[in-house]
Coordinates of C-alpha atoms and ligand atoms in Angstrom, one line a residue:
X1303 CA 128.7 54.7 115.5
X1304 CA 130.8 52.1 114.1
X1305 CA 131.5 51.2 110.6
X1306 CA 132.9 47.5 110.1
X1307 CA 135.1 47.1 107.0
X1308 CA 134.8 43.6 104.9
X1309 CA 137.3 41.8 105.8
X1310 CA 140.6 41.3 105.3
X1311 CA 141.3 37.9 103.6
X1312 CA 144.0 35.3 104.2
X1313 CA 145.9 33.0 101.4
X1314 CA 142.8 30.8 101.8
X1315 CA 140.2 33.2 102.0
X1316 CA 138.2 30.7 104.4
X1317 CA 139.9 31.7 107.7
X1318 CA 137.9 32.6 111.4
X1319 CA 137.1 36.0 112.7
X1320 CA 138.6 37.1 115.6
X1321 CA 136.0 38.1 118.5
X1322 CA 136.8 41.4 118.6
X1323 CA 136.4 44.5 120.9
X1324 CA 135.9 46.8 117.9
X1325 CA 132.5 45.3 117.0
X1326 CA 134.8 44.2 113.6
X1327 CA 134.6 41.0 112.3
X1328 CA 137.8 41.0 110.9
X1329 CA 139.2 37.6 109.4
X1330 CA 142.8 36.4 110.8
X1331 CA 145.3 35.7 109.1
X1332 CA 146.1 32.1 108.0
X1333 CA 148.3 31.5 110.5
X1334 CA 145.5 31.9 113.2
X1335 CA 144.3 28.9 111.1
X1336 CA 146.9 26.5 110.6
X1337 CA 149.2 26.1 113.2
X1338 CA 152.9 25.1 112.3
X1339 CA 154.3 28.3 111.0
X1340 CA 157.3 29.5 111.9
X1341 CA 159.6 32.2 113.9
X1342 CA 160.1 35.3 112.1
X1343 CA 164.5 35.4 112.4
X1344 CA 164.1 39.3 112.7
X1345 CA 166.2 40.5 115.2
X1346 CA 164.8 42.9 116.4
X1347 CA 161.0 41.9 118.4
X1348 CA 158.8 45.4 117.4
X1349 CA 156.3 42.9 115.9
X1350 CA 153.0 44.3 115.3
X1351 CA 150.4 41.7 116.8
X1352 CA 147.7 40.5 114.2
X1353 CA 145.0 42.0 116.6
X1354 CA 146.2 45.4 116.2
X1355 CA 144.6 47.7 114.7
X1356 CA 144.5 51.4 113.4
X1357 CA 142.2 54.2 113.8
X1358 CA 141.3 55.5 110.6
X1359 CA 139.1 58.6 110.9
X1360 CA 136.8 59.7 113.3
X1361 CA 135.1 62.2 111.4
X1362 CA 132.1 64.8 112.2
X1363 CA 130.0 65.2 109.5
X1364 CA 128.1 68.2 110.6
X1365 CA 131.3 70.6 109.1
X1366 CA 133.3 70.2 105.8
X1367 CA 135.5 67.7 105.2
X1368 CA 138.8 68.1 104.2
X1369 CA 139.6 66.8 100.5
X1370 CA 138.5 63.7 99.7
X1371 CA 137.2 62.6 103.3
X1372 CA 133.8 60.6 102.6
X1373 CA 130.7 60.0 104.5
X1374 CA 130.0 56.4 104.5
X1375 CA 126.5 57.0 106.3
X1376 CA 124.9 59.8 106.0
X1377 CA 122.9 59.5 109.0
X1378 CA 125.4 59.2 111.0
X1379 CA 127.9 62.4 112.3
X1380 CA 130.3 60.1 114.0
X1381 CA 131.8 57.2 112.1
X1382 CA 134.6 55.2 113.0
X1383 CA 136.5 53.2 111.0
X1384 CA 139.5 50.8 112.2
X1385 CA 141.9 48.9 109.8
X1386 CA 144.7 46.5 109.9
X1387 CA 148.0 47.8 111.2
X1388 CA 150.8 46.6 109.0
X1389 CA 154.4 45.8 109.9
X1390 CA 156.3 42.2 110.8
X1391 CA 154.9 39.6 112.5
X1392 CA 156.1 37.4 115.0
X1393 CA 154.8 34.2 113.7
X1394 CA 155.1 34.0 110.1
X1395 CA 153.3 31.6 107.5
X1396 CA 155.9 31.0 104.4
X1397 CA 159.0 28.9 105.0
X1398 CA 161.8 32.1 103.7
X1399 CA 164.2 29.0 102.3
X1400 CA 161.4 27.7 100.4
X1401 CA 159.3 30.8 98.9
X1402 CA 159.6 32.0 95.6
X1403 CA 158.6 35.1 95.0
X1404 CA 157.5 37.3 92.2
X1405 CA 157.2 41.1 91.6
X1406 CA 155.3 42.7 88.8
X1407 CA 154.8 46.2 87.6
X1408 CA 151.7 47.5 85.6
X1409 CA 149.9 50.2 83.6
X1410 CA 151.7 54.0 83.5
X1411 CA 154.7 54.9 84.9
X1412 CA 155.0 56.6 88.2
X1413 CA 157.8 58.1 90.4
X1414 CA 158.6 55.7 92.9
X1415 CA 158.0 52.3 91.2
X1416 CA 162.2 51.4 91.4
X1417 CA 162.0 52.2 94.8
X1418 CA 159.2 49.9 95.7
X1419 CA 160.8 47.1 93.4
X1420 CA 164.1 47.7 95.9
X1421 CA 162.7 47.6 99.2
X1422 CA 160.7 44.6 98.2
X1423 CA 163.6 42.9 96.9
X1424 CA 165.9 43.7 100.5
X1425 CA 162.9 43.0 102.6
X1426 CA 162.8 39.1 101.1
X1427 CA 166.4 39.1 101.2
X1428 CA 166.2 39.7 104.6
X1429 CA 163.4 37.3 105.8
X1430 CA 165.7 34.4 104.1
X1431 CA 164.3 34.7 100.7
X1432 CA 166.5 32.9 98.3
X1433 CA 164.0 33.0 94.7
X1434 CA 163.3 36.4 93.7
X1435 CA 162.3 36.9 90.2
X1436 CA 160.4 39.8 88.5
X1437 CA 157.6 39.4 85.4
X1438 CA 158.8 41.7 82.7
X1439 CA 156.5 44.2 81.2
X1440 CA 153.0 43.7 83.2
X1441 CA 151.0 41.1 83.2
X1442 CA 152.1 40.4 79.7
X1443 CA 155.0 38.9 80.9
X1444 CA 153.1 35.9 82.6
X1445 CA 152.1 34.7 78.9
X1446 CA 154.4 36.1 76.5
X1447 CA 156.9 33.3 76.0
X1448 CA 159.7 35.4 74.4
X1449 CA 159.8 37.4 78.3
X1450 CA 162.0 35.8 80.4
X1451 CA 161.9 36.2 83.9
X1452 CA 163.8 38.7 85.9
X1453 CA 166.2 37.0 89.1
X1454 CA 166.3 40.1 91.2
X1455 CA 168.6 40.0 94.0
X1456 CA 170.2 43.0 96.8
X1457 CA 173.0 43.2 94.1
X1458 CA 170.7 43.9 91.0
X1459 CA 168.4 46.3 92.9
X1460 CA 170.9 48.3 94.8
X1461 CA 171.1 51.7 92.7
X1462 CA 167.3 51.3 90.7
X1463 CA 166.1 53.9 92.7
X1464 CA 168.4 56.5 91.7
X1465 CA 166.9 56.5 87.8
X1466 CA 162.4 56.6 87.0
X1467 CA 160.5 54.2 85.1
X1468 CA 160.4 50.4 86.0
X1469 CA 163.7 48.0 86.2
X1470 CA 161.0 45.3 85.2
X1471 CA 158.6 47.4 82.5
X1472 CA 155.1 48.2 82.1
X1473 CA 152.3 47.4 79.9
X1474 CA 148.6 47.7 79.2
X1475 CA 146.1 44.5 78.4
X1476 CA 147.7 40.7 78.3
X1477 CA 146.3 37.8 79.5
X1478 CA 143.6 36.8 81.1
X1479 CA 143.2 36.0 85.3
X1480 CA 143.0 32.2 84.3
X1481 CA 146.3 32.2 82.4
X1482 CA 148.0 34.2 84.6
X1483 CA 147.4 31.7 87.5
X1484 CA 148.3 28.8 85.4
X1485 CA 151.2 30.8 85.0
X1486 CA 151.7 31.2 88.7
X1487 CA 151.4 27.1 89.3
X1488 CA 153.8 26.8 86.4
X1489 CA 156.5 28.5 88.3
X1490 CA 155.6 27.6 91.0
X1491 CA 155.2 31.0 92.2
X1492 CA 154.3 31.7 96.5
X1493 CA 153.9 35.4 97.0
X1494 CA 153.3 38.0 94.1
X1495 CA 153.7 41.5 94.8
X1496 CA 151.6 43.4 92.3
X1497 CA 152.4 46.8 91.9
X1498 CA 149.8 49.4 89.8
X1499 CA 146.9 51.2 89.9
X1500 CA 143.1 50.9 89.9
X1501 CA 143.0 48.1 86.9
X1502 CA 145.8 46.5 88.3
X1503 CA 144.5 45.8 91.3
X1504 CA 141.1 44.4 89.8
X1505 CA 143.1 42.1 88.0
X1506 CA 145.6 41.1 91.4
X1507 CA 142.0 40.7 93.3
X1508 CA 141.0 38.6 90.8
X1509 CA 144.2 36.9 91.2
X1510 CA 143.9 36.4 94.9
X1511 CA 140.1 34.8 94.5
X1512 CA 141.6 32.5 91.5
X1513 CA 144.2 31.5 93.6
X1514 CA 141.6 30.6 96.8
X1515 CA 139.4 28.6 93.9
X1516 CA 142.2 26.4 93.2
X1517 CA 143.3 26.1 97.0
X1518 CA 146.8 27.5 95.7
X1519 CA 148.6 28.7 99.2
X1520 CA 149.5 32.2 97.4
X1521 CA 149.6 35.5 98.9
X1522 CA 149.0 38.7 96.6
X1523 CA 150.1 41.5 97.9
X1524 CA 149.2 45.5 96.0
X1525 CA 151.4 48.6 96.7
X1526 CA 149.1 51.0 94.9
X1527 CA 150.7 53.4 92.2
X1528 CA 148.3 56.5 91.2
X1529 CA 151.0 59.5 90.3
X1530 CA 147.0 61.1 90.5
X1531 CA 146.5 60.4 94.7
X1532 CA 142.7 59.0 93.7
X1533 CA 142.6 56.0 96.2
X1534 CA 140.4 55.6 98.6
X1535 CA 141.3 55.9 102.2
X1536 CA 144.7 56.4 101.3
X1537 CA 146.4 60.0 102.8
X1538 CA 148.3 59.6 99.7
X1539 CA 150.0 57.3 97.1
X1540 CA 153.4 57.4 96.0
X1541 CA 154.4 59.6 93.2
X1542 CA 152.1 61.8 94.2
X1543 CA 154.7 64.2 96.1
X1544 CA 157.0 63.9 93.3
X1545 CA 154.5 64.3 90.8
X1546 CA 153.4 68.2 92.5
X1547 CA 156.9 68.9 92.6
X1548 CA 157.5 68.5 89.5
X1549 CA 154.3 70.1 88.0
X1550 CA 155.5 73.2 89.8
X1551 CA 158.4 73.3 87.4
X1552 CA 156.0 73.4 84.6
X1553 CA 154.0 76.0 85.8
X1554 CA 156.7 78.3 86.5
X1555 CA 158.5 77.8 83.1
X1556 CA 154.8 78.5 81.8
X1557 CA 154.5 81.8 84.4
X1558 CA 157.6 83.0 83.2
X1559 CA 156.9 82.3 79.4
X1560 CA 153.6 84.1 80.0
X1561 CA 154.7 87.0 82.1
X1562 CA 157.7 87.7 79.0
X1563 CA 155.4 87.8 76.7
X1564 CA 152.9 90.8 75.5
X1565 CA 149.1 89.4 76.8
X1566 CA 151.3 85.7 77.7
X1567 CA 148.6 83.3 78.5
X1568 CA 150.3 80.1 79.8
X1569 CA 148.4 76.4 79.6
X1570 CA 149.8 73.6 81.3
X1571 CA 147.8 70.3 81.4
X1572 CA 148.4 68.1 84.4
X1573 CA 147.8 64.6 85.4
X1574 CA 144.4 63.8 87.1
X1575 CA 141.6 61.4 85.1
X1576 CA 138.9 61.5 87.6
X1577 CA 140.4 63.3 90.1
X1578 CA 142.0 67.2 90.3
X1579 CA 144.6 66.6 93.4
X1580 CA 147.6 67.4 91.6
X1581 CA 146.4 70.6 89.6
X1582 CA 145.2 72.0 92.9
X1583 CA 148.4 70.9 95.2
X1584 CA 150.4 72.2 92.5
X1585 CA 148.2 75.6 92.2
X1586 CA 148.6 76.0 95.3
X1587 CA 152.3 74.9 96.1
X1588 CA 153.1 77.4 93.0
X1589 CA 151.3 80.1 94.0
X1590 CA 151.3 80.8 90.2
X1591 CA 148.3 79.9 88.7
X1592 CA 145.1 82.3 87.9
X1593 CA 142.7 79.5 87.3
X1594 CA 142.6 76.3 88.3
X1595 CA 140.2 73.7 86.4
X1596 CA 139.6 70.0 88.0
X1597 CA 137.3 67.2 86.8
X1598 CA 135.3 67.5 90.2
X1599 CA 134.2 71.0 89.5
X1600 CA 132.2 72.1 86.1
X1601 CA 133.1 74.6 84.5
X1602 CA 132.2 76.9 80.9
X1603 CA 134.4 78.4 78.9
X1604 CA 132.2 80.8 77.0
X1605 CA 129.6 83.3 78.4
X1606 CA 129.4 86.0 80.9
X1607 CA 130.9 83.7 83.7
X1608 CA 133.4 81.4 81.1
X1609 CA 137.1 81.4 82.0
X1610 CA 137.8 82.8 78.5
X1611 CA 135.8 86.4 80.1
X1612 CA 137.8 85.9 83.4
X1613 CA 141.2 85.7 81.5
X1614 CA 140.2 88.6 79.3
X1615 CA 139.8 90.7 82.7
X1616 CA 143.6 89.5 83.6
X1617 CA 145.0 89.9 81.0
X1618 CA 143.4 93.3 81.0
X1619 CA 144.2 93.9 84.6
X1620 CA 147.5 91.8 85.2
X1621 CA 148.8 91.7 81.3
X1622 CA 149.6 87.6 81.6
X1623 CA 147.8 84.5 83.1
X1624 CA 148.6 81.2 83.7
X1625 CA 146.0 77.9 83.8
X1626 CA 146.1 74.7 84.8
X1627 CA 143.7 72.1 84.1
X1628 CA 143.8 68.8 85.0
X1629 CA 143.4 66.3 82.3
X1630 CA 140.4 64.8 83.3
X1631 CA 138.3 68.4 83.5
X1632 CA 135.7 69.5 81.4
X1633 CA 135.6 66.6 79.4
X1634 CA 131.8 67.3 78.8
X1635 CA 132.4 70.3 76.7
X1636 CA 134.9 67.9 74.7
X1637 CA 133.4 65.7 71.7
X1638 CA 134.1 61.7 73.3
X1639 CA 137.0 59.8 71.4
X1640 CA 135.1 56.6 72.0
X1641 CA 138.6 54.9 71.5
X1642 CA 139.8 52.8 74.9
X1643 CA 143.7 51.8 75.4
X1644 CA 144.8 47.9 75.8
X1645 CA 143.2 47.6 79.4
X1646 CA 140.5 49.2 78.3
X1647 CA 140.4 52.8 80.1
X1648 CA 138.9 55.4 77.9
X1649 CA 141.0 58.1 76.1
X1650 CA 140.1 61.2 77.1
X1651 CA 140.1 64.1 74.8
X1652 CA 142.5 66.3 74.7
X1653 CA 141.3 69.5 76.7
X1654 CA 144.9 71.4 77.0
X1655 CA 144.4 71.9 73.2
X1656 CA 140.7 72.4 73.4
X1657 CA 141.2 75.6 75.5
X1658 CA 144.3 77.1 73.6
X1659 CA 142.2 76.8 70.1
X1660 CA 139.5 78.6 71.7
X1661 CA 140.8 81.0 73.6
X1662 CA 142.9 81.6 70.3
X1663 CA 139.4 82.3 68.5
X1664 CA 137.4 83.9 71.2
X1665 CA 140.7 86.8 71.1
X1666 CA 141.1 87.0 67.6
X1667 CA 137.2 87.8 67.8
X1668 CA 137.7 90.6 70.2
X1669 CA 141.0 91.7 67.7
X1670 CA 142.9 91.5 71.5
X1671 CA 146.1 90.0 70.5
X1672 CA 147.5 87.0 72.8
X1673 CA 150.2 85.1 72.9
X1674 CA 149.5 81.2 74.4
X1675 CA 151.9 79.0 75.1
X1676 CA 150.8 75.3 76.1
X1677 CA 152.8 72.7 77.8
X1678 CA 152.0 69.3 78.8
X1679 CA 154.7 67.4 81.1
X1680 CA 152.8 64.3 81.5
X1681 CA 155.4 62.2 80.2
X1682 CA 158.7 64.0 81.8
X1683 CA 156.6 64.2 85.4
X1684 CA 155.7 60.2 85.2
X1685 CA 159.1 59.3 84.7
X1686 CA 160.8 61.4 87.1
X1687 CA 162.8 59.6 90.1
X1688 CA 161.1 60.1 93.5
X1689 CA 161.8 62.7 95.5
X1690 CA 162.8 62.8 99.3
X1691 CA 159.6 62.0 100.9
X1692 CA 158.5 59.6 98.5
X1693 CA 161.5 57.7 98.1
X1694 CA 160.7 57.2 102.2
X1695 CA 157.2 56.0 101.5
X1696 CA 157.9 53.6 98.8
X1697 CA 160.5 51.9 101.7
X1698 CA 157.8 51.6 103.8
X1699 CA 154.9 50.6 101.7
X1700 CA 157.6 48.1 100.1
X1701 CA 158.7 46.9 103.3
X1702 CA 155.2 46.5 104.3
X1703 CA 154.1 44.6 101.6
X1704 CA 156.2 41.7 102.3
X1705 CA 155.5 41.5 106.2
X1706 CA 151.9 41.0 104.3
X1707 CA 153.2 38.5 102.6
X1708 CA 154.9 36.8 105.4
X1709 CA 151.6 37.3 108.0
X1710 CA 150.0 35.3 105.1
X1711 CA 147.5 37.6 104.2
X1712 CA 146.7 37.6 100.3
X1713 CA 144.1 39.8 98.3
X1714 CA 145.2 43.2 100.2
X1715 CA 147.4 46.4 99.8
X1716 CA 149.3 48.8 101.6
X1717 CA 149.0 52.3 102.4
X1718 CA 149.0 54.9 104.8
X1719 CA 145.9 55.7 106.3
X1720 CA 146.2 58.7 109.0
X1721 CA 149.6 58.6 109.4
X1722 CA 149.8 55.0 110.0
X1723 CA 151.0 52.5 107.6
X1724 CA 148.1 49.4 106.9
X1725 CA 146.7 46.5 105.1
X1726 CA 143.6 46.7 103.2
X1727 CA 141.3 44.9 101.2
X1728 CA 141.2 45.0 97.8
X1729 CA 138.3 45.9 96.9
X1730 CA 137.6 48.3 99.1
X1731 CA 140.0 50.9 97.8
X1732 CA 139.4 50.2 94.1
X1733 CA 135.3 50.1 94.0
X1734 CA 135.8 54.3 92.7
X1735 CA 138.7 56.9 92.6
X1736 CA 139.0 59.0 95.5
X1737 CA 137.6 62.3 94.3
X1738 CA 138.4 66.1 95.7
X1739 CA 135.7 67.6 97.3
X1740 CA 134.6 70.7 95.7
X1741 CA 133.0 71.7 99.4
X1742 CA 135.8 70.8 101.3
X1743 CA 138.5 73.4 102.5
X1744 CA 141.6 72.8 100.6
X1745 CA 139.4 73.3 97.4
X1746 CA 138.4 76.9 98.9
X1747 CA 142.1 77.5 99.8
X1748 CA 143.2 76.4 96.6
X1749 CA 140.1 79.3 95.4
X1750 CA 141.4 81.9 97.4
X1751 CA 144.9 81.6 96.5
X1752 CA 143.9 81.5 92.8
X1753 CA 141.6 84.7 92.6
X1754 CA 139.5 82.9 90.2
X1755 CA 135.3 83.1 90.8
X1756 CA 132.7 80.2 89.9
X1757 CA 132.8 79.4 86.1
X1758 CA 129.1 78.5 85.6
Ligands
ATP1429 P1 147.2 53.4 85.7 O1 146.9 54.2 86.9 O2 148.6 53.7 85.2 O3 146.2 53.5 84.6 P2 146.3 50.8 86.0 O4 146.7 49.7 86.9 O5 144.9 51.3 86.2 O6 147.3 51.9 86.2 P3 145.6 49.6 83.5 O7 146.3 49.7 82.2 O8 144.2 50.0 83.6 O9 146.5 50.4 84.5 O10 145.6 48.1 84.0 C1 146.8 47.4 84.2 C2 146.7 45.9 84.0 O11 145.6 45.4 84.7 C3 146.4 45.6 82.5 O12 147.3 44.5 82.2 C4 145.0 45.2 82.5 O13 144.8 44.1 81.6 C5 144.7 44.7 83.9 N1 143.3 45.0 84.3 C6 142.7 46.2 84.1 N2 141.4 46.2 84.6 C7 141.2 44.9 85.0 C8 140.1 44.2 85.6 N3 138.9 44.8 85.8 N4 140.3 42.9 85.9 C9 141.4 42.2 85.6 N5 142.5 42.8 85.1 C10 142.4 44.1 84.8
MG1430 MG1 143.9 53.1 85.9

């Protein structure tokens, strides 16, 4: 069976589908549409045709899944899915000599985000791009009149990568879609490349169909950031790698705190709202970790099958334990804060702290003396400097997104889907996180590395 995605939309959101082989009725990009656009000066002629496109996943239902892998009909076994290949192409739809372009960076921090500004920067350099400018702190910066935009060139870019954080700044909230696309007119503004998560990408969506309302020719391009790896479709997000990597170095300074101490219990609370991919890549890449707790799988802390009895039996049997929970688990046991940030996300309550106070009480109860130690890196993770492999996606995926640009398609993102980098719509990668799959067999390997048994 075949599963057609929506399409993939052009700066004018009104263009023809291609007839296609695929059974897809895929829309082309604008320059299918209006004629008169011009030939890419890249040198070298590996141009990726607008018809091609990329398998990705043929999937049989009738055994597990691996982590995160979805069924999109349930009665089907076999589903195919097919997406837009990304990469330069031969015709392009912006003038270079006459675009300006805009970069902007919103919500958290996350390894990588330097990098991505970089690449982005070279790429238009390379294409002929004279105006590069990037909108300081978020979307705040399109209507706070005390931020100034940012000229980027090769120059100012060249070593960004080698520190974290964001050359240009982050923020939460700011304007609405409408002002931000007067803001856009104002400066006269051709391509922006939006780079954040979930609620970033609403807003760039809503951007894009803004932009098609008012006929503006404006491409928006995403390169999702979720340091947490919960997008849709996506073999995984920048930061991500990083992120793991450095989570490891957590666990093992809370291993080795733990394992020094008498009856050491280590805590370490690791990124992950919805989703528990980083607590279990990092349980698993550490091989350190006793018990493993993610928002995808429930879990009790008191009772014959709590964790607080399993890490009594450890610490009885082993003499130290070490958890790690990501920050989004158990948040039912948790009383809700009811308070939301500037963009609105809820705060989640704190449940790092939650499980040190009661597994303080539920010892001091059995007079068993232990000694917890609980560390969140959140903040030194988040602003880490990509490692190796990201560092490598981020050029790609940056790269990518202004070939987007160039093909004039608007309202997508990037990302590597099976091993293959690709455009996507919008809103099919936002409409919910990308959850782990309690079934699925990295969850079981992440189990039988652990030790630890059901908690319910
Ligand atoms: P993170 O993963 O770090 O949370 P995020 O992109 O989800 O990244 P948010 O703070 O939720 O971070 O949102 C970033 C920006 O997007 C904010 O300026 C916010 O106002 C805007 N935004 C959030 N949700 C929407 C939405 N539904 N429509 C339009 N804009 C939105
Ligand atoms: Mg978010």
């Amino acid at each position: 069976k075949r599963f057609n995605l929506p399409h993939i939309t052009d700066v004018f959101g009104d263009a023809v589908p291609i007839p296609s082989t695929f059974c897809l009725k895929m829309r082309s990009p604008v320059s299918d549409v209006f004629p008169g656009v011009y030939p890419s000066d890249e040198e070298w002629h590996g141009y990726i045709n607008n018809n091609d496109r990329v398998l990705l996943k043929v999937i049989n239902y009738s055994s597990p899944t691996s982590a995160g892998a979805e069924c999109i009909d349930p009665n089907c076994t076999w589903v195919e899915q097919w997406v837009h290949r990304a990469g330069p192409r031969e015709k392009i739809y912006f003038k270079p000599e006459e675009v300006k372009a805009a970069i902007v960076t919103c919500g958290g921090l996350c390894p990588g985000l330097n990098d991505v500004i970089r690449q982005i920067v070279i790429t238009l350099e390379i294409y002929g791009v004279k105006k590069i400018v990037g909108i300081p702190f978020g979307y705040r910066g399109f209507s706070d009149k005390e931020l100034t935009e940012m000229p980027l060139s090769r120059k100012v870019v060249q070593n960004i990568h080698l520190s974290g954080g964001s050359l240009l700044g982050v923020s939460r909230g700011g304007p609405g879609i409408g002002e931000i696309v007067d803001s856009l007119q104002e400066r006269g503004i051709d391509m922006l490349f939006v780079l954040g998560g979930n609620g970033t990408h609403a807003g760039a969506n809503a951007i894009h169909n803004e932009c098609r309302k008012r006929r503006l020719k404006v491409a928006v391009v995403g390169v999702p950031k979720t340091i947490d790896n919960d997008i849709l479709l996506m073999d995984k997000t920048f930061g991500f790698d990083t992120a793991v990597e450095e989570a490891q170095r957590a666990i093992n300074s809370a291993y080795i705190e733990a394992h020094s101490a008498y009856h050491g219990v280590g805590v370490v609370k690791l990124m992950g709202r919805s989703s528990g991919f980083i607590a279990m890549h990092a349980a698993l890449a550490s091989g350190q970790i006793d018990v493993c707790l993610v928002p995808e799988v429930p879990f009790q802390l008191h009772g014959p099958h709590g964790v607080l009895r399993h890490l009594k039996y450890l610490i009885e049997t082993k003499g130290s334990a070490v958890v790690c929970v990501a920050e989004g688990a158990g948040q039912n046991l948790l009383q809700k804060t009811n308070a939301t940030d500037a963009s609105g996300n809820i705060v989640l309550s704190d449940i790092g702290v939650y499980i040190q106070q009661e597994m303080k009480k539920y010892f001091k109860e059995l007079s068993t003396p232990v000694d917890v130690k609980y560390i969140d890196p959140t903040y030194m993770i988040r602003a880490c400097r990509a490692n190796a492999s990201d560092g490598i996606l981020c050029t790609v995926l940056g790269q990518n997104a202004v070939h987007g640009a160039f093909a004039g398609y608007s309202g997508i993102t990037v990302g590597i889907c099976n091993t293959h980098y690709v455009y996507l719509p919008i809103p099919e990668v936002i409409s919910h996180p990308r959850i782990l799959d309690p079934n699925s067999r990295m969850w079981h390997r992440c189990l039988t590395s652990t030790g630890q048994p059901d908690f319910i």
